[in-house]
Coordinates of C-alpha atoms in Angstrom, one line a residue:
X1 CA 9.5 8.7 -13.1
X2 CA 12.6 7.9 -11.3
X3 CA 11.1 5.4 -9.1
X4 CA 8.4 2.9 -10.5
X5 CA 7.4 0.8 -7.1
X6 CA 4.9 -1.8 -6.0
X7 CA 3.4 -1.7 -2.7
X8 CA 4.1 -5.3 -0.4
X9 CA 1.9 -6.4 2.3
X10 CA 3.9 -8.2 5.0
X11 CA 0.5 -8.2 7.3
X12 CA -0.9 -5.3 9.1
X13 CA -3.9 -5.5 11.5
X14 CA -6.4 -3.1 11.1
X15 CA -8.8 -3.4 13.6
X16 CA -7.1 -6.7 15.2
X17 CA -7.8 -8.1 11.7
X18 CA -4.5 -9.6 9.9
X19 CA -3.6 -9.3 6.5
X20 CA -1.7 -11.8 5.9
X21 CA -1.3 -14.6 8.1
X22 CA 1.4 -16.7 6.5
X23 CA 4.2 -15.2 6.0
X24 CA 7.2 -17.4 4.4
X25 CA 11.0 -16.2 4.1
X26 CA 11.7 -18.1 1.0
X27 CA 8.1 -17.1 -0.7
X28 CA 9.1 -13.5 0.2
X29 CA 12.2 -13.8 -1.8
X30 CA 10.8 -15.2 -4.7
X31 CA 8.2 -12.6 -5.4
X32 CA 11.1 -9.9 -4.6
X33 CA 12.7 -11.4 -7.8
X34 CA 9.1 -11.2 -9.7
X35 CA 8.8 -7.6 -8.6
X36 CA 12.1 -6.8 -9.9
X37 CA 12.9 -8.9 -12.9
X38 CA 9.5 -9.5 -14.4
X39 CA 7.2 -6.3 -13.4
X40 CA 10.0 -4.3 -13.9
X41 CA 9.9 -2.0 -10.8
X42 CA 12.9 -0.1 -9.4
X43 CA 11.0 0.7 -6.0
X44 CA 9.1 -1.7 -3.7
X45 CA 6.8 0.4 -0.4
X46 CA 7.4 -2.6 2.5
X47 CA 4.2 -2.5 4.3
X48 CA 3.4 -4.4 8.2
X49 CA 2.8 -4.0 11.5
X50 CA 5.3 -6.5 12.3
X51 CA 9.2 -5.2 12.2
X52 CA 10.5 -8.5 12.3
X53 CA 9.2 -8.8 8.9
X54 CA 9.8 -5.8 7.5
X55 CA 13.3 -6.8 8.3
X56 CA 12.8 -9.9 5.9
X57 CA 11.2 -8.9 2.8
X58 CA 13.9 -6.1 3.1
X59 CA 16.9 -7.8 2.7
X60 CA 14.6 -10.0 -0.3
X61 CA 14.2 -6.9 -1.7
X62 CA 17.6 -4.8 -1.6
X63 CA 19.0 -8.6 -2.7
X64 CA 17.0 -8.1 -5.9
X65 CA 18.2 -4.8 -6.3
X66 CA 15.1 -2.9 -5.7
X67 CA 15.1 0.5 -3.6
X68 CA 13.6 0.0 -0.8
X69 CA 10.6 1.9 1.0
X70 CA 10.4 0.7 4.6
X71 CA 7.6 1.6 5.8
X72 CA 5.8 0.1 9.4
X73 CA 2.2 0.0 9.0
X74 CA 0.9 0.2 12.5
X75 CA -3.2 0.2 13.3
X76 CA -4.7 1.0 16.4
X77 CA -1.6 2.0 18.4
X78 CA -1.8 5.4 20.9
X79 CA 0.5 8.0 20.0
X80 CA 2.7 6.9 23.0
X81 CA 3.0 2.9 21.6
X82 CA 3.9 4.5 17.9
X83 CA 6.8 6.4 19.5
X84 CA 9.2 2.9 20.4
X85 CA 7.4 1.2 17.9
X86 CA 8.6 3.7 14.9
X87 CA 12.5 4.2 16.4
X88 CA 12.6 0.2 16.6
X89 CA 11.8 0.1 12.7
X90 CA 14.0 3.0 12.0
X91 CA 16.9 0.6 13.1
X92 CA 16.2 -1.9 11.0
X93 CA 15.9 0.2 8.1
X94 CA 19.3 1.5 9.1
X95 CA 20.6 -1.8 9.5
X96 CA 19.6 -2.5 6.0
X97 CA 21.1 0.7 4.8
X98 CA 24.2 0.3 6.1
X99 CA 24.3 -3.1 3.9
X100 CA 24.6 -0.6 1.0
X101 CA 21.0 -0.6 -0.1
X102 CA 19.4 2.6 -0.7
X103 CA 16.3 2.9 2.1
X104 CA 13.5 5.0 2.3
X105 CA 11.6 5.1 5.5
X106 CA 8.2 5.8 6.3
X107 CA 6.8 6.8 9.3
X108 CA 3.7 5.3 9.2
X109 CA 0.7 6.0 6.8
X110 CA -2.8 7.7 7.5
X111 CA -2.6 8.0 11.2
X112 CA -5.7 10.3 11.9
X113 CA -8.2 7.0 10.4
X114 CA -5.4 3.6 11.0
X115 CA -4.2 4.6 14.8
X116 CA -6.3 6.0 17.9
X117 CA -6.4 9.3 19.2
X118 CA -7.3 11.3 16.5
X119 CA -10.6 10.9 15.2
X120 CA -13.2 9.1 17.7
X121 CA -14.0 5.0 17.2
X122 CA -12.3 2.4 18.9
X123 CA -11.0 0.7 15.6
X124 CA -10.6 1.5 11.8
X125 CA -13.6 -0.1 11.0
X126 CA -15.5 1.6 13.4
X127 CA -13.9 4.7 12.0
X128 CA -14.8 4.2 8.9
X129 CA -18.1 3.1 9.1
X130 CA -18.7 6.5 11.2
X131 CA -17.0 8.7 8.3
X132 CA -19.7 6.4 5.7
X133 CA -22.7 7.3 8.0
X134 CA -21.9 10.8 7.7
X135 CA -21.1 10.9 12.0
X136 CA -21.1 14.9 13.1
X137 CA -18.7 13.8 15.9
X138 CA -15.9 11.9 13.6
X139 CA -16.2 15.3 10.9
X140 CA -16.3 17.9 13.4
X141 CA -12.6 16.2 14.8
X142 CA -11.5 16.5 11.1
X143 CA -10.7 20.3 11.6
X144 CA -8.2 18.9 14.5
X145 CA -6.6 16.5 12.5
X146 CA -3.3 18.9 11.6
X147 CA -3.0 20.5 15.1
X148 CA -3.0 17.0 16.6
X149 CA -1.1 15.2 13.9
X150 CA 1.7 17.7 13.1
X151 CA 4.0 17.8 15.8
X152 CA 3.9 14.3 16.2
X153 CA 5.0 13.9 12.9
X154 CA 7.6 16.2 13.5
X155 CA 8.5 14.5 16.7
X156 CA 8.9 11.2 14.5
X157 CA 10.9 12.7 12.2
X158 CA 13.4 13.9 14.7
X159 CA 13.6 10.6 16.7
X160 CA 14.2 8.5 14.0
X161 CA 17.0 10.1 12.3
X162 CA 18.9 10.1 15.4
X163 CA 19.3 6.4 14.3
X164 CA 18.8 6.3 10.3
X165 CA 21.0 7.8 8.0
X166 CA 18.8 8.1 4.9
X167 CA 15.7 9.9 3.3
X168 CA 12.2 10.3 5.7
X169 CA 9.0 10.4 4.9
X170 CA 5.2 9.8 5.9
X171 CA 2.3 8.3 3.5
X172 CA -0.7 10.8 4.0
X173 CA -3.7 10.6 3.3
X174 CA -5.3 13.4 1.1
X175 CA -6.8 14.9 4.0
X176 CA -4.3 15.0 6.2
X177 CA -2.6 18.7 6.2
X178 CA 0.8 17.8 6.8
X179 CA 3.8 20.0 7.3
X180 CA 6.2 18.4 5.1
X181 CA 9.1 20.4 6.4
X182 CA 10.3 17.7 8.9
X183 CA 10.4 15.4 5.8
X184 CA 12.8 14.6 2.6
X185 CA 9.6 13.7 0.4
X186 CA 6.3 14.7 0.3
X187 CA 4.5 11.3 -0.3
X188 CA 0.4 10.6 -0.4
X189 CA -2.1 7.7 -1.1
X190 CA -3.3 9.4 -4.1
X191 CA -6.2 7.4 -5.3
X192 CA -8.4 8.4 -7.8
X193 CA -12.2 7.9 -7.5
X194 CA -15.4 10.0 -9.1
X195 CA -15.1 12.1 -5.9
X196 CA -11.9 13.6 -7.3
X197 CA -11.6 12.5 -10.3
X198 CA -12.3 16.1 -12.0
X199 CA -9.4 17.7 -9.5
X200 CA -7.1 14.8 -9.7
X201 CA -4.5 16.3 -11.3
X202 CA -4.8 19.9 -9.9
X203 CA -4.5 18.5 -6.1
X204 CA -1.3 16.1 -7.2
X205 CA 0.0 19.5 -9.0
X206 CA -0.6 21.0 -5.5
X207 CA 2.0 18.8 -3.4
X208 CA 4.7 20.3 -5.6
X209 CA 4.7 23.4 -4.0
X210 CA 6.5 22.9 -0.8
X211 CA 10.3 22.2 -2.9
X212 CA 10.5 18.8 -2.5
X213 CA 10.2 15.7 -4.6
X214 CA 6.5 14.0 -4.8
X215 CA 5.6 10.2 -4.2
X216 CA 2.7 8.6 -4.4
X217 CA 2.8 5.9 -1.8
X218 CA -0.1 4.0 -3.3
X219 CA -2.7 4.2 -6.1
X220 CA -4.7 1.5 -7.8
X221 CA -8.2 -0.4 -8.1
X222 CA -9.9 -3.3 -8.2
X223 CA -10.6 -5.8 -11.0
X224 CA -14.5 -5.5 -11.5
X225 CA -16.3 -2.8 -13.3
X226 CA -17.2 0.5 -11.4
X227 CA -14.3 -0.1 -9.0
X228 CA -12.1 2.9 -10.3
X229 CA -15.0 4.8 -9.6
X230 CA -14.5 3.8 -5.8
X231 CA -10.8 4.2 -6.0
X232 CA -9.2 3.7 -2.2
X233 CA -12.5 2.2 -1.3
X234 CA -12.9 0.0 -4.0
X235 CA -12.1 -3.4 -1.5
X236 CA -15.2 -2.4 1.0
X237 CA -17.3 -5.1 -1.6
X238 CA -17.1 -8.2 1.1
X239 CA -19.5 -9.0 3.7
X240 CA -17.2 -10.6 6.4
X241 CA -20.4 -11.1 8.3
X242 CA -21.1 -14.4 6.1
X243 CA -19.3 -17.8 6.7
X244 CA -17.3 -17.9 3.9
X245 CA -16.9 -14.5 3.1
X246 CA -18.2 -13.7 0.3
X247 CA -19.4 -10.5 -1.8
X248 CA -21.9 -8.2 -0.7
X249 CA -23.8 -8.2 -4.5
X250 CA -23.8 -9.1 -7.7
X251 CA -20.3 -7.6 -9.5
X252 CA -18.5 -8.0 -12.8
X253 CA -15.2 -9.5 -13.3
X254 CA -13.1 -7.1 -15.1
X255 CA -9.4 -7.3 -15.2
X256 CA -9.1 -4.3 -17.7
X257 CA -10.7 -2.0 -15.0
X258 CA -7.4 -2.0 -13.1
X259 CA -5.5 -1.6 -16.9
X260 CA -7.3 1.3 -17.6
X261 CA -6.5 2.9 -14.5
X262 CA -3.4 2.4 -14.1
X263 CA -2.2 3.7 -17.5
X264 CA -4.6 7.0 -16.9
X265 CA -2.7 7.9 -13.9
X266 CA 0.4 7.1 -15.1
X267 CA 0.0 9.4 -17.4
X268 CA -0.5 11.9 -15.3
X269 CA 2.1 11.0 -12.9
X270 CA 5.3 11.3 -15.8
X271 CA 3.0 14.6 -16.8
X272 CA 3.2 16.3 -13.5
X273 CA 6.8 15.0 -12.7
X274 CA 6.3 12.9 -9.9
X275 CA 9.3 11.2 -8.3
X276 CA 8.3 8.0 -7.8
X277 CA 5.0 5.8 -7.2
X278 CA 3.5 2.7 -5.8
X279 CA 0.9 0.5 -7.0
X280 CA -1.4 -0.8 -4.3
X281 CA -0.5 -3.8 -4.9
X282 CA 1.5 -7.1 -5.4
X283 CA -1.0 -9.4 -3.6
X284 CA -3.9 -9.3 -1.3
X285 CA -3.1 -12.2 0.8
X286 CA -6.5 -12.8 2.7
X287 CA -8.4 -13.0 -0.9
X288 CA -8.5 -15.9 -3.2
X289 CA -9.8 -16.3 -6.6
X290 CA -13.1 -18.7 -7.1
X291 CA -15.5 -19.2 -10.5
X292 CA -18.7 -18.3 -8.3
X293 CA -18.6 -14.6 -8.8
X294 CA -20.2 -14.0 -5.2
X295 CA -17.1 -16.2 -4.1
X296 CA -15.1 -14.7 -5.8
X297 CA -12.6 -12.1 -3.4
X298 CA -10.1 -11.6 -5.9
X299 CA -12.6 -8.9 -7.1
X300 CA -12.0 -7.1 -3.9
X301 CA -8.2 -7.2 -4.3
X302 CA -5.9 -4.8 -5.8
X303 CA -3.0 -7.1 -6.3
X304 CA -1.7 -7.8 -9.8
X305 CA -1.5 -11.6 -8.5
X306 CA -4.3 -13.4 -7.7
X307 CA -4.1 -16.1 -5.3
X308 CA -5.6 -19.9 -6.3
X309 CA -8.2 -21.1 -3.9
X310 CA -6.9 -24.5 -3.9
X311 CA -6.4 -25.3 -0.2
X312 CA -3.4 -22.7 1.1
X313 CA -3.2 -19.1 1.9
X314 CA 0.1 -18.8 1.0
X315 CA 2.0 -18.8 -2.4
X316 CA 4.6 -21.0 -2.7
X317 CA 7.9 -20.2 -4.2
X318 CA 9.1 -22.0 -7.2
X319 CA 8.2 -21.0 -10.7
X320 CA 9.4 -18.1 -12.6
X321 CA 6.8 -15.3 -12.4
X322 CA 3.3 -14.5 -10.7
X323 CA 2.7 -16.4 -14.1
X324 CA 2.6 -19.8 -13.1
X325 CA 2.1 -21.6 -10.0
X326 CA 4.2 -24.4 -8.1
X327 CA 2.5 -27.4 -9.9
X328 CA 0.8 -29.7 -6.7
X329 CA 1.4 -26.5 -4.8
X330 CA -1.3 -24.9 -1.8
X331 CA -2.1 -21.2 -2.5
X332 CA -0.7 -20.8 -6.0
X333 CA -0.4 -17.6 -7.8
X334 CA -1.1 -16.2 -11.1
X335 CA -1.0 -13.1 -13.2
X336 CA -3.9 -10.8 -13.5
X337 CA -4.2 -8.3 -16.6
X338 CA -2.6 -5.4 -14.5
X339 CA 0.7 -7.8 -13.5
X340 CA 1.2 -7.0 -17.5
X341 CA 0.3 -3.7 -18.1
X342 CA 2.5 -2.6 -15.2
X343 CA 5.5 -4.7 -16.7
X344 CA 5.2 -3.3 -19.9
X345 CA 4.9 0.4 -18.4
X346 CA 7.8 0.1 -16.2
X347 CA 10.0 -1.8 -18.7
X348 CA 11.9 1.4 -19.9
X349 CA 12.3 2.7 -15.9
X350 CA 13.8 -0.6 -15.3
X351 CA 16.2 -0.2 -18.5
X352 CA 17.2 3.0 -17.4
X353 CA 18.1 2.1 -13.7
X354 CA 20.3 -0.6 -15.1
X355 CA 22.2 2.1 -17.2

């Protein structure tokens, strides 16, 4: 692949819930230098809801020499509030651009279930807990997802490159119809569970037919057995209901889960010839590791970090590496199995680039 990328979370708000409520310039930077110097990546996918810091981790990440994906992360906006709210983040990734790093942007990912307007509920949760019950209402709008979603897109498309100079895309979801021909890239959330899993390959094979390169925006798991099974869904294991949060059963700690997946689809990604891709993801900042497995939220995280519960929500920079934390630090990081794997996977793409 040309591009071997990490997705990074700089806090969206599904349903009013942040992802990350910390958010620190110089910690930004350091893990910008862990994603490119010791995983290895050529790409990083710049997630949020906030373009202010999409702005930062940018700059962290075009200063470590990574192409960057700028891509705004907006829940629960109106068509009419996504309008200003993408041509604002357009500027900054032209602004970042123009600084002679090579930008991707992204005009948002999985509308029809993260924003309002396309499928009934009045937040992603309640979305999504309709879709789960099986809701007539929610599947019938399905069918109108393309008619409503399209132009709109297309829209987008036009209105931000009146003010950004470089490749456009969109992260879809895999049941979102999308007319790529506004776009540079088709680009998905291509996660594999026991749903697809026997058609995995075919429907990747399937994005290849409209001419034009193929990203996945995001694939990965969790790090307890079953989760590849549950692919994009694999994080729904918490009950937020208790106080702490805590897991909603009994689950297994297994770090090799997220191994094995990743190298599977890997392999199928440099099979099929896809462009580039994006494992979902560097850290989950509102998770934390803890020895009591029904504690323990890490389990419900797809980062390749995991974050110490010793008191902070935030990682501190300092330290080479995920690998060891700032010693007396609050929120310290370390490296899960995955944080590895993915090094050792990417370590030739990284060679190359260099080249």
């Amino acid at each position: 692949m040309r591009g071997r990328g990490i997705n990074y979370d700089t806090g969206f708000l599904p349903g009013g819930r942040i992802s990350r409520e910390t958010f620190d310039p110089e910690t930004v930077r350091a893990e910008m230098r862990i994603i490119a110097e010791e995983l290895n990546c050529t790409a990083v996918r710049i997630t949020g809801g906030h373009p202010e810091r999409l702005s930062v981790a940018a700059r962290h990440a075009a200063d470590a020499g990574l192409e960057v994906w700028f891509a705004p992360f907006p829940c629960e906006m109106t068509t009419r509030e996504l309008a200003p709210f993408f041509l604002e983040c357009a500027e900054r990734a032209e602004e970042v651009r123009r600084d002679g790093a090579e930008v991707v942007l992204v005009t948002g990912c999985e509308l029809s279930i993260f924003c309002t307007g396309f499928l009934p509920g009045e937040t992603f949760f309640h979305r999504l807990a309709a879709l789960g019950a099986g809701d007539a209402e929610v599947y019938a709008r399905f069918a109108e997802i393309p008619a409503r979603l399209n132009p709109f897109l297309a829209e987008t498309a036009e209105a931000v490159r009146t003010v950004f100079g470089g490749r456009v895309t969109y992260a879809s979801g895999e049941w979102e119809d999308v007319d790529w021909s506004p776009f540079d890239i088709v680009a998905v959330d291509a996660y594999r569970d026991e749903r697809n899993a026997a058609t995995y390959r075919e429907e990747l094979r399937s994005r290849f037919r409209h001419g034009k390169p193929v990203a996945v925006t995001e694939f990965g798991t969790c790090a307890y057995t079953g989760a590849g099974a549950r692919g994009g869904m694999a994080w729904a294991i918490v009950d937020y209901t208790a106080n702490p949060p805590r897991l909603d059963g009994d689950y297994r700690r297994d770090e090799g889960e997220q191994v094995r997946y990743l190298r599977e689809l890997l392999t199928v990604f440099e099979e099929e010839g896809v462009d580039s891709a994006f494992w979902f993801t560097f850290a989950a900042y509102n998770t934390a590791y803890d020895p009591d497995p029904r504690r323990d939220l890490d389990m419900a995280s797809y980062g390749v970090v995991r974050l110490l519960k010793d008191g902070g929500s935030e990682p501190k920079a300092g330290g080479r590496g995920g690998s060891e934390p700032k010693a007396g630090g609050r929120g310290g990081r370390e490296p899960k199995e995955v944080f590895h794997a993915l090094a050792a996977a990417y370590s030739g793409g990284r060679a190359a680039a260099a080249t």
